[in-house]
PDB file of C-alpha atoms (C1' of nucleotides) in Angstrom:
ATOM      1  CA  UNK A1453      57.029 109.646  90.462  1.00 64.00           C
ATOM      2  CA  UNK A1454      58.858 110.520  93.746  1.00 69.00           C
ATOM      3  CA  UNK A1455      61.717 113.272  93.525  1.00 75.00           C
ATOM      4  CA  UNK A1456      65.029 112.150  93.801  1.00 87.00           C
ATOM      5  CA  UNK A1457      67.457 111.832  96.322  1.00 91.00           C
ATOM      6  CA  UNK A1458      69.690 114.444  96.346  1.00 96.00           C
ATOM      7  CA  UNK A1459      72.758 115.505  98.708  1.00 97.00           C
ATOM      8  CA  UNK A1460      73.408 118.978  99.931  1.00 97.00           C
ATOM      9  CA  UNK A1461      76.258 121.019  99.185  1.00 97.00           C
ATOM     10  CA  UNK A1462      77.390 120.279 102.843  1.00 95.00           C
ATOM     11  CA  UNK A1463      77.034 116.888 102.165  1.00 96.00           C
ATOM     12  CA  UNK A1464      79.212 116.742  98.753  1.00 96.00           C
ATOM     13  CA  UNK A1465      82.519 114.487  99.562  1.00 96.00           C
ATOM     14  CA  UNK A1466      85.580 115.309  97.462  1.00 95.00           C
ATOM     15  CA  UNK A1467      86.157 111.268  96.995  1.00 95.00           C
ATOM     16  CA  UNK A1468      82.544 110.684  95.923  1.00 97.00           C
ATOM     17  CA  UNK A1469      83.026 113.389  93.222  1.00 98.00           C
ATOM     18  CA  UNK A1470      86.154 112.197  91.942  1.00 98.00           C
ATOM     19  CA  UNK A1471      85.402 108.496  91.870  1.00 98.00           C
ATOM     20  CA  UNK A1472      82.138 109.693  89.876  1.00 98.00           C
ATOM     21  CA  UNK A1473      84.431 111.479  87.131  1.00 98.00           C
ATOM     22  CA  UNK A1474      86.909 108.626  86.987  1.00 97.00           C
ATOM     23  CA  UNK A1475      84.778 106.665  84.706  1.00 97.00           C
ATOM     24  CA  UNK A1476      84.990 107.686  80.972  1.00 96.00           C
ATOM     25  CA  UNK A1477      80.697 107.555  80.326  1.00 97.00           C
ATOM     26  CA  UNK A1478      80.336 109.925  83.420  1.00 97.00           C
ATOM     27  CA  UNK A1479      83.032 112.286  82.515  1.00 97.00           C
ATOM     28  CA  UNK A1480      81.511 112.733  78.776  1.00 96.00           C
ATOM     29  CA  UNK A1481      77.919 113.118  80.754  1.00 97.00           C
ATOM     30  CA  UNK A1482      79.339 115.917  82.799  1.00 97.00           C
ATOM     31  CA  UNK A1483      80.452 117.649  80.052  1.00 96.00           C
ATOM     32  CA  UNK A1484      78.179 117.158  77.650  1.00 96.00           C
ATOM     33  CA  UNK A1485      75.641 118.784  80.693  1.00 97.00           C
ATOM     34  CA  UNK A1486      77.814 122.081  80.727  1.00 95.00           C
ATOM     35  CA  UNK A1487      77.160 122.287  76.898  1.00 94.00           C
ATOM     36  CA  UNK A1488      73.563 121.954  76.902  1.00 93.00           C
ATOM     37  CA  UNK A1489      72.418 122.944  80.647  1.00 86.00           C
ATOM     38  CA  UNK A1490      69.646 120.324  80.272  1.00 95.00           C
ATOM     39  CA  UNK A1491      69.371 116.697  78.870  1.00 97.00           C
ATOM     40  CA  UNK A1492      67.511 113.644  79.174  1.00 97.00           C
ATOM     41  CA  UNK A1493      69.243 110.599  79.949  1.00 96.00           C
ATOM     42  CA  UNK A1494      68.527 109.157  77.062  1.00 95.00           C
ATOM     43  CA  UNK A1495      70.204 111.870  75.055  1.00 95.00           C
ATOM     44  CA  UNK A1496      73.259 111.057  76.391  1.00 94.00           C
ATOM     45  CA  UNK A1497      73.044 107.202  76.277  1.00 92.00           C
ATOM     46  CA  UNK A1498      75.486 105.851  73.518  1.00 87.00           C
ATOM     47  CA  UNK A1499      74.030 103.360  72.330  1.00 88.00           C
ATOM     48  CA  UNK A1500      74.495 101.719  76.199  1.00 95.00           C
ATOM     49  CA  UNK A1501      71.390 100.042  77.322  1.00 97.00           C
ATOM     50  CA  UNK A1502      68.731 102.192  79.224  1.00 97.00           C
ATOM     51  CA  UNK A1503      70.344 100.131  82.830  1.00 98.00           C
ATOM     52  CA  UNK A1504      73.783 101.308  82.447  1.00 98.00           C
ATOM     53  CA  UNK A1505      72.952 104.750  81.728  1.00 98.00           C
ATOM     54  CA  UNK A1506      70.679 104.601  85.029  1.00 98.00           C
ATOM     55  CA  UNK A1507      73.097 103.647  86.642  1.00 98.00           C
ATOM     56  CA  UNK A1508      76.424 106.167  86.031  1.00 98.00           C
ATOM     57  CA  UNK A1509      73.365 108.870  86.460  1.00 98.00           C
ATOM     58  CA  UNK A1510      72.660 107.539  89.968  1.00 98.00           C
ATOM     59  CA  UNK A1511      76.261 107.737  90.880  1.00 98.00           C
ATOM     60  CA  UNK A1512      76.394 111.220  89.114  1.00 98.00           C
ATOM     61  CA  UNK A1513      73.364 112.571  91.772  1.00 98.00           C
ATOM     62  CA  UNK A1514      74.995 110.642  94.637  1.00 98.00           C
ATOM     63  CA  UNK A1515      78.081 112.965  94.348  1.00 98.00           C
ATOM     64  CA  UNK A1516      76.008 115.815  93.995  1.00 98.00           C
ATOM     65  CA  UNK A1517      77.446 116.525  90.185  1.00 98.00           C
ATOM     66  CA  UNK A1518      73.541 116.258  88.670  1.00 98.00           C
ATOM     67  CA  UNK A1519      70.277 117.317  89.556  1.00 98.00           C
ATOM     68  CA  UNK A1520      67.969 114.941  87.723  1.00 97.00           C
ATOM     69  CA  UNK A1521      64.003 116.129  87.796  1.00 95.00           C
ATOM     70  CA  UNK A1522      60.935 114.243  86.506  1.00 93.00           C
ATOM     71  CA  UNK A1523      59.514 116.419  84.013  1.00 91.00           C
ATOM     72  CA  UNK A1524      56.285 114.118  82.154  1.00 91.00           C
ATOM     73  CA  UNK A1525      57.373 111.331  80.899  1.00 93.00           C
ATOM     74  CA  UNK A1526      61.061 112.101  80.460  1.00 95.00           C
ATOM     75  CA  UNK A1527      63.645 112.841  83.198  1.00 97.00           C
ATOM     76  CA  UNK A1528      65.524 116.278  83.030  1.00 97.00           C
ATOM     77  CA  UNK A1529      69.303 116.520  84.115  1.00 98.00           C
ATOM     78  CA  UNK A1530      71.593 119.555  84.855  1.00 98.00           C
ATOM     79  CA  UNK A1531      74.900 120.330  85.920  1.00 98.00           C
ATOM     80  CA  UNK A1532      74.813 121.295  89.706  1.00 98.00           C
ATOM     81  CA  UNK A1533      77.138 124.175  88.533  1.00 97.00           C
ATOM     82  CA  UNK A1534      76.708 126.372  91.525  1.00 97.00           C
ATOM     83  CA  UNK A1535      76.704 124.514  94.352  1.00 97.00           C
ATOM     84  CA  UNK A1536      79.655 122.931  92.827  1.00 97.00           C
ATOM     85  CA  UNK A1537      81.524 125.686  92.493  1.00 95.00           C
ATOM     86  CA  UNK A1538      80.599 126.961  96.199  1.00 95.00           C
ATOM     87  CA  UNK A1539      82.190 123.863  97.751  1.00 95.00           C
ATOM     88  CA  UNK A1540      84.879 122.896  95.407  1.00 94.00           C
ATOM     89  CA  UNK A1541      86.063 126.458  93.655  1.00 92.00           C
ATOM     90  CA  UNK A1542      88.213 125.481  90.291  1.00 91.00           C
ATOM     91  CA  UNK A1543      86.854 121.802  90.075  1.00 94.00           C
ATOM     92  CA  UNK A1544      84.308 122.508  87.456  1.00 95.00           C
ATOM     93  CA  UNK A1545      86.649 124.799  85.563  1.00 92.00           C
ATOM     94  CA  UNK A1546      89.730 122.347  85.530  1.00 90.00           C
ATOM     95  CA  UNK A1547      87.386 119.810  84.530  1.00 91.00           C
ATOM     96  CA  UNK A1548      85.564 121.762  81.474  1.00 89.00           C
ATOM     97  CA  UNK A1549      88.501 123.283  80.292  1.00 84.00           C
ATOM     98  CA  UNK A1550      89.924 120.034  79.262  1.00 68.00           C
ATOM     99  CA  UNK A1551      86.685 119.397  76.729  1.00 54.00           C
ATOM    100  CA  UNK A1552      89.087 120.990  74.171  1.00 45.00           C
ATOM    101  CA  UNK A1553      91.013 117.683  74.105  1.00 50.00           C
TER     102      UNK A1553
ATOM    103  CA  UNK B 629     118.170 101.263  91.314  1.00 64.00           C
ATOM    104  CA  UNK B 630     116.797 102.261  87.668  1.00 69.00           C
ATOM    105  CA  UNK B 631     114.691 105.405  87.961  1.00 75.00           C
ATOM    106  CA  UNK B 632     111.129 105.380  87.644  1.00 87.00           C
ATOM    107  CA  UNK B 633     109.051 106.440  84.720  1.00 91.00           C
ATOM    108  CA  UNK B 634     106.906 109.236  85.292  1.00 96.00           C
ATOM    109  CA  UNK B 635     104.307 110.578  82.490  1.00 97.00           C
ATOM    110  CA  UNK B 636     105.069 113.822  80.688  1.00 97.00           C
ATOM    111  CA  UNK B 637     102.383 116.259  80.899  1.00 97.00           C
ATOM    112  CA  UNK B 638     101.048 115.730  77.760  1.00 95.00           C
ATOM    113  CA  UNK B 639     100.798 112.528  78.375  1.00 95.00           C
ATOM    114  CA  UNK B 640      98.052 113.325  81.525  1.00 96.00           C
ATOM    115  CA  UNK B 641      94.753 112.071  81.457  1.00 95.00           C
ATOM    116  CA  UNK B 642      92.321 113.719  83.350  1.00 95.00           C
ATOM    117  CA  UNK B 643      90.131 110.099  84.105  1.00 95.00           C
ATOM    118  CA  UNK B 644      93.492 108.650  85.473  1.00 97.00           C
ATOM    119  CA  UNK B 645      94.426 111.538  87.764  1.00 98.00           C
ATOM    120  CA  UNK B 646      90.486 111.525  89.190  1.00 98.00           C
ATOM    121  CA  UNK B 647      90.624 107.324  89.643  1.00 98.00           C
ATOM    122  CA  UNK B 648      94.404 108.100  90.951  1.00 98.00           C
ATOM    123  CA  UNK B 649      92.459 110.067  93.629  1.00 98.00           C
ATOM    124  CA  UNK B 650      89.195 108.221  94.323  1.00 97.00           C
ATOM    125  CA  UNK B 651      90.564 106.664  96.514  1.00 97.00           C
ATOM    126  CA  UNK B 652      90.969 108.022 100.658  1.00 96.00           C
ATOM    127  CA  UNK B 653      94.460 106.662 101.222  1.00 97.00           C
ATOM    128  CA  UNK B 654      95.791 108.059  98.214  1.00 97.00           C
ATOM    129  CA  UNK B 655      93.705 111.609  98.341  1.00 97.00           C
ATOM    130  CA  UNK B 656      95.441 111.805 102.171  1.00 96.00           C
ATOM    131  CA  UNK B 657      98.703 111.256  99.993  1.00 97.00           C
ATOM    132  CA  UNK B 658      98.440 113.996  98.088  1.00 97.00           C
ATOM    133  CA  UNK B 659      97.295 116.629 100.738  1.00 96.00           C
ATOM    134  CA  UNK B 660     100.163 115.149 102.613  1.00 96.00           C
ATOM    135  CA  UNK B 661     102.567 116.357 100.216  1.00 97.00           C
ATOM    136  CA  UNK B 662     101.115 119.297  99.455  1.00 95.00           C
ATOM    137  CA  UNK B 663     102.033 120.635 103.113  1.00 94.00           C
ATOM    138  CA  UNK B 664     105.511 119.089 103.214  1.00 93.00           C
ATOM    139  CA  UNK B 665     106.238 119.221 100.275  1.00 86.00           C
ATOM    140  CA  UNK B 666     109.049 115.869 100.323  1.00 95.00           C
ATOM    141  CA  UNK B 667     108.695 112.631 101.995  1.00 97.00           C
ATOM    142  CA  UNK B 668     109.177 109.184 101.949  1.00 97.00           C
ATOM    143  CA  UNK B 669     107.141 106.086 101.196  1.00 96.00           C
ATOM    144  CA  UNK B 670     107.525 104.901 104.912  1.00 95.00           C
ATOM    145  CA  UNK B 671     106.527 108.160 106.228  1.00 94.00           C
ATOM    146  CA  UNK B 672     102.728 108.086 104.722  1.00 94.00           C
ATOM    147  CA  UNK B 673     102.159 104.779 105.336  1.00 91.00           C
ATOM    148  CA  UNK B 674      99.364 104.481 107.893  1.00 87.00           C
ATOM    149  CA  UNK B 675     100.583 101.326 109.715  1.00 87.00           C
ATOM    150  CA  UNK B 676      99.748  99.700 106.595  1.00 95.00           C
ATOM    151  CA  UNK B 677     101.981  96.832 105.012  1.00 97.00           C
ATOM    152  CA  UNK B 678     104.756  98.692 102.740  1.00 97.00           C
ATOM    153  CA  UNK B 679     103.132  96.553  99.643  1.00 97.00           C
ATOM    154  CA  UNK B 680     100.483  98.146  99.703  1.00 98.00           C
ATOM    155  CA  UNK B 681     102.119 101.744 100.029  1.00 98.00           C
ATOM    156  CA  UNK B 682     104.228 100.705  96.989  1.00 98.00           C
ATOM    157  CA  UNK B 683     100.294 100.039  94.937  1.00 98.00           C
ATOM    158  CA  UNK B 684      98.944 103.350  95.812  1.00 98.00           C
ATOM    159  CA  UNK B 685     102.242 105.338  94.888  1.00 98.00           C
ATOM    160  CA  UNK B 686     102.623 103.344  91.698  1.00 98.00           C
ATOM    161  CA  UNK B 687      99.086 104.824  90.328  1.00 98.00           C
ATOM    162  CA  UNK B 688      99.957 108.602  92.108  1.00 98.00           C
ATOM    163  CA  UNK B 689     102.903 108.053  89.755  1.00 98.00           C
ATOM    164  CA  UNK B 690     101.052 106.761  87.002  1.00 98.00           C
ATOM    165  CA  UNK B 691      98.320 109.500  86.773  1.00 98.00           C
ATOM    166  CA  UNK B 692     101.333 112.292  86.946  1.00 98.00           C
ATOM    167  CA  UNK B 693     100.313 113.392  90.663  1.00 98.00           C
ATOM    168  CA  UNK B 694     103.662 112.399  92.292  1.00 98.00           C
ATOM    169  CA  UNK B 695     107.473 112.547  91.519  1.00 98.00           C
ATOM    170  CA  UNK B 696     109.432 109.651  92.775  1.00 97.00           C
ATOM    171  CA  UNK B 697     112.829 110.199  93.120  1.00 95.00           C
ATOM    172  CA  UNK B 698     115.480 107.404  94.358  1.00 93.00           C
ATOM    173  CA  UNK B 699     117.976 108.808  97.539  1.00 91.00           C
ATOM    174  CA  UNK B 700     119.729 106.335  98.474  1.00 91.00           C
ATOM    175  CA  UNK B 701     118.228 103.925 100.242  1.00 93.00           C
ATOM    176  CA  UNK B 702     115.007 105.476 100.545  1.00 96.00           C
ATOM    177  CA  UNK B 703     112.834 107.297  98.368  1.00 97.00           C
ATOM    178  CA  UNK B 704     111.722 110.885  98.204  1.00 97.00           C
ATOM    179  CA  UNK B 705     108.237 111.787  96.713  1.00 98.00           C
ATOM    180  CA  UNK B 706     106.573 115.300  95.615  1.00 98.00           C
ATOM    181  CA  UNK B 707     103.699 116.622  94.444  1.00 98.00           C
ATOM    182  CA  UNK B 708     104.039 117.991  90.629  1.00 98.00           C
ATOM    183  CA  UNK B 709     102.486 120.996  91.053  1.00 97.00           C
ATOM    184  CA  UNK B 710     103.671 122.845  88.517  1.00 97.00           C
ATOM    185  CA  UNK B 711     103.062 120.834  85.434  1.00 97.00           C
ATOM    186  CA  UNK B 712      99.419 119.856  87.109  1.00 97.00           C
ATOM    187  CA  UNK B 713      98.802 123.227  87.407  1.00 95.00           C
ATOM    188  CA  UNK B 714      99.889 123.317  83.573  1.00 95.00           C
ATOM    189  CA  UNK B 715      97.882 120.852  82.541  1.00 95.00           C
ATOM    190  CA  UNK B 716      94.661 121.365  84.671  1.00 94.00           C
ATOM    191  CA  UNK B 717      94.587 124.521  86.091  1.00 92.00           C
ATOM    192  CA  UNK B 718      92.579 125.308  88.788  1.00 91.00           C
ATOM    193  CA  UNK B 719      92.530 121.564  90.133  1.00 94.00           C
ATOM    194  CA  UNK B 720      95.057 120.901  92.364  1.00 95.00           C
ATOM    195  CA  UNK B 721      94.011 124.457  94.251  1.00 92.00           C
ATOM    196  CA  UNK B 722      90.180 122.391  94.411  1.00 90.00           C
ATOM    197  CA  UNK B 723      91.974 119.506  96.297  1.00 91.00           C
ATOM    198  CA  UNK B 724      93.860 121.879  98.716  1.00 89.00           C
ATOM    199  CA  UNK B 725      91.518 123.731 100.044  1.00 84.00           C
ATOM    200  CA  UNK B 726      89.683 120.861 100.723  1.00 67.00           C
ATOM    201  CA  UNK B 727      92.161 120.370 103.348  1.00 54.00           C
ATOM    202  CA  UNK B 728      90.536 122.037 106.060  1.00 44.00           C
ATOM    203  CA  UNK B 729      88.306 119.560 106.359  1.00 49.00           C
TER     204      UNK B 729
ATOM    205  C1'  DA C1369      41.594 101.686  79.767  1.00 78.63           C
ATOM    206  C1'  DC C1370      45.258 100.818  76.304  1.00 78.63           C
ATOM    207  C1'  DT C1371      49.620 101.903  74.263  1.00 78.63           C
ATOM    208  C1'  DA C1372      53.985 103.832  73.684  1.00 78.63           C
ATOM    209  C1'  DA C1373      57.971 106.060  75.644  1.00 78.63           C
ATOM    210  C1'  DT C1374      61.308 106.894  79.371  1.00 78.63           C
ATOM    211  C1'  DG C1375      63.708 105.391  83.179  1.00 78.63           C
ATOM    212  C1'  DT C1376      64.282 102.496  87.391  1.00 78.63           C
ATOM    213  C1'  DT C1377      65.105  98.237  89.896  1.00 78.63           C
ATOM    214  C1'  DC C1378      66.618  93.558  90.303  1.00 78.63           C
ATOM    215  C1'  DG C1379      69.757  89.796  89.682  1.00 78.63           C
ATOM    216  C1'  DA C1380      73.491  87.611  87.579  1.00 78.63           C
ATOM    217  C1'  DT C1381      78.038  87.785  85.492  1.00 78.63           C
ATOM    218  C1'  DA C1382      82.259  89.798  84.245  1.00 78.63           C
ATOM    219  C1'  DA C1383      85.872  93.052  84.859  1.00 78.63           C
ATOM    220  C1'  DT C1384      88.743  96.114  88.029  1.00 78.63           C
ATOM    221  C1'  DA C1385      90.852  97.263  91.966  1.00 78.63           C
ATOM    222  C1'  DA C1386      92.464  96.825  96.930  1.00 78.63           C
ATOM    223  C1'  DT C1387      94.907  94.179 100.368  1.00 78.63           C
ATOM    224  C1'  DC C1388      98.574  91.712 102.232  1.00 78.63           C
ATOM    225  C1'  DG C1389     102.313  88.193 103.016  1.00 78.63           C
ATOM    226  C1'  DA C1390     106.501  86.515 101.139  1.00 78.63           C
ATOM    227  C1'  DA C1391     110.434  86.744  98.401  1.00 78.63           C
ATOM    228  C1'  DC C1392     113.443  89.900  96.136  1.00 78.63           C
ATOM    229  C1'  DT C1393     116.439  94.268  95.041  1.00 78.63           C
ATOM    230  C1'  DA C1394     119.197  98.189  96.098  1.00 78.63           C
ATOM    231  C1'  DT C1395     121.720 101.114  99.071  1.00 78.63           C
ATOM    232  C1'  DC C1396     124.129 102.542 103.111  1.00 78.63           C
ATOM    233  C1'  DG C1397     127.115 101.828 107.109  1.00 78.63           C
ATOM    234  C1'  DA C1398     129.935  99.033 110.184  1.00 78.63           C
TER     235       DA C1398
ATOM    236  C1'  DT D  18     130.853  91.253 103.129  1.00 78.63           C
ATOM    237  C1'  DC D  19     127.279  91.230 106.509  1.00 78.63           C
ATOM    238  C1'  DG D  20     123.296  93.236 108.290  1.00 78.63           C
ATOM    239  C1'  DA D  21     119.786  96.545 108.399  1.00 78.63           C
ATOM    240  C1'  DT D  22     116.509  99.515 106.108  1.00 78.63           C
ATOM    241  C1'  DA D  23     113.328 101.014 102.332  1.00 78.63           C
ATOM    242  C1'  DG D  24     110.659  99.776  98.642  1.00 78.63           C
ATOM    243  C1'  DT D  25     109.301  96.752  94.835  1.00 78.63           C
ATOM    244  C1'  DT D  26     107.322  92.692  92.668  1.00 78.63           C
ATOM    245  C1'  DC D  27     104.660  88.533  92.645  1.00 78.63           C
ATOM    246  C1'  DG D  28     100.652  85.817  93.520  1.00 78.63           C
ATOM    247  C1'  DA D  29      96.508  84.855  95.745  1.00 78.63           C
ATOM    248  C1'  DT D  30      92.253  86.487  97.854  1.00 78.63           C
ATOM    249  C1'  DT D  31      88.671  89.559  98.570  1.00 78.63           C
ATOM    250  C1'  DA D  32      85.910  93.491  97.633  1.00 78.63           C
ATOM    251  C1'  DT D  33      83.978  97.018  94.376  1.00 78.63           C
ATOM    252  C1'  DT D  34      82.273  98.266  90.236  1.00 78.63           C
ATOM    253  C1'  DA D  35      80.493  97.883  85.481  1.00 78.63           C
ATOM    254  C1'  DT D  36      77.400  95.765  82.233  1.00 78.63           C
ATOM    255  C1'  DC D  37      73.200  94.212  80.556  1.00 78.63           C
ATOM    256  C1'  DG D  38      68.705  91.707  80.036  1.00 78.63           C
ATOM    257  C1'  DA D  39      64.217  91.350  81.998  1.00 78.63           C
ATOM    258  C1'  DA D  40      60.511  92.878  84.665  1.00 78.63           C
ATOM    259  C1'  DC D  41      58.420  96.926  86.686  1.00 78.63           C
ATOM    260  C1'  DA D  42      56.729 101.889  87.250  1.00 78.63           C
ATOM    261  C1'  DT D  43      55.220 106.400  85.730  1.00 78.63           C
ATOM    262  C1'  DT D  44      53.343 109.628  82.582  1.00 78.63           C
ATOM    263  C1'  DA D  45      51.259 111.355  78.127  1.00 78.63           C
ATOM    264  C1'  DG D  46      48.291 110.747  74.453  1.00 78.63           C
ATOM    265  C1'  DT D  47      44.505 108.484  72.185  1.00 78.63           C
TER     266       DT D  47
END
DNA sequence: ACTAATGTTCGATAATAATCGAACTATCGA
DNA sequence: TCGATAGTTCGATTATTATCGAACATTAGT
């Protein structure tokens, strides 16, 4: 399996990241992935066909909010927390501290 | 001219305010106002046709970014700071500094 | 190898959203 | 009241995006 595509912090684009969060199943992934620090995609799938979920997770890494790895059979996912947090300082906080809701 | 309806804070949503600013002419709204802090519908527009101005303030207004306020015959527009900062602290300081872009 | 499990990719369809001209409204000033 | 200015609303068109089934790929275990 080849690695993933993934952008640099340099590359992250305030736009990208907020048209990836403006979509209800992305927003729950994100935060569900600052609960848990790790998850498959398939852990986080409602019920949505394996497709969809492929898809909102490619359009999480293309912003630069995941970091999905191949690990055997399954595919591990984290929050990009740092690098996040280097190039847009409060994002991640404004948007976890609304999980409350 | 009847006034407009704005959303209370409460009434925020954190998915509307991040589709309110996935979007580059809107996002170059906001940073707009940020520095000036009032100005006018015709003053943002871009050279481009005032209906489609009037679309992009509509969802600002919607999502609780922007205050539209009727003076005379034109109308005045500011960022809400205070209540975003309320409501999602940390946020609106993200966007900024993005600024220096 | 064969099988099962996990995701990806492809292609089609449906749903959302952006764009813009034209007609309309409201307000100010002469 | 007439004209000019600033925005809004409407309707149509185009462009983006979401959704999902089906076929494919990769890896682990037997």
């Amino acid at each position: 399996m080849r690695p993933y595509k993934h952008p640099t912090v340099d590359q992250f684009a305030l736009e990208r990241v907020f048209q990836a969060l403006s979509d209800p199943t992305r927003l729950e992934i994100v935060r569900h992935l600052a609960r848990v620090t790790e998850a498959t995609c398939g852990e986080l799938d409602g019920g949505r066909p394996k497709s969809s979920m492929s898809h909102h997770f490619r359009i999480l890494r293309d912003a630069g909010l995941v970091h999905t790895r191949g690990a055997g059979t399954v595919h591990q996912n984290t929050l990009r927390r740092d690098e996040l947090n280097a190039r847009f300082p409060g994002l991640l906080a404004a948007i976890l501290a609304q999980s409350a809701d």
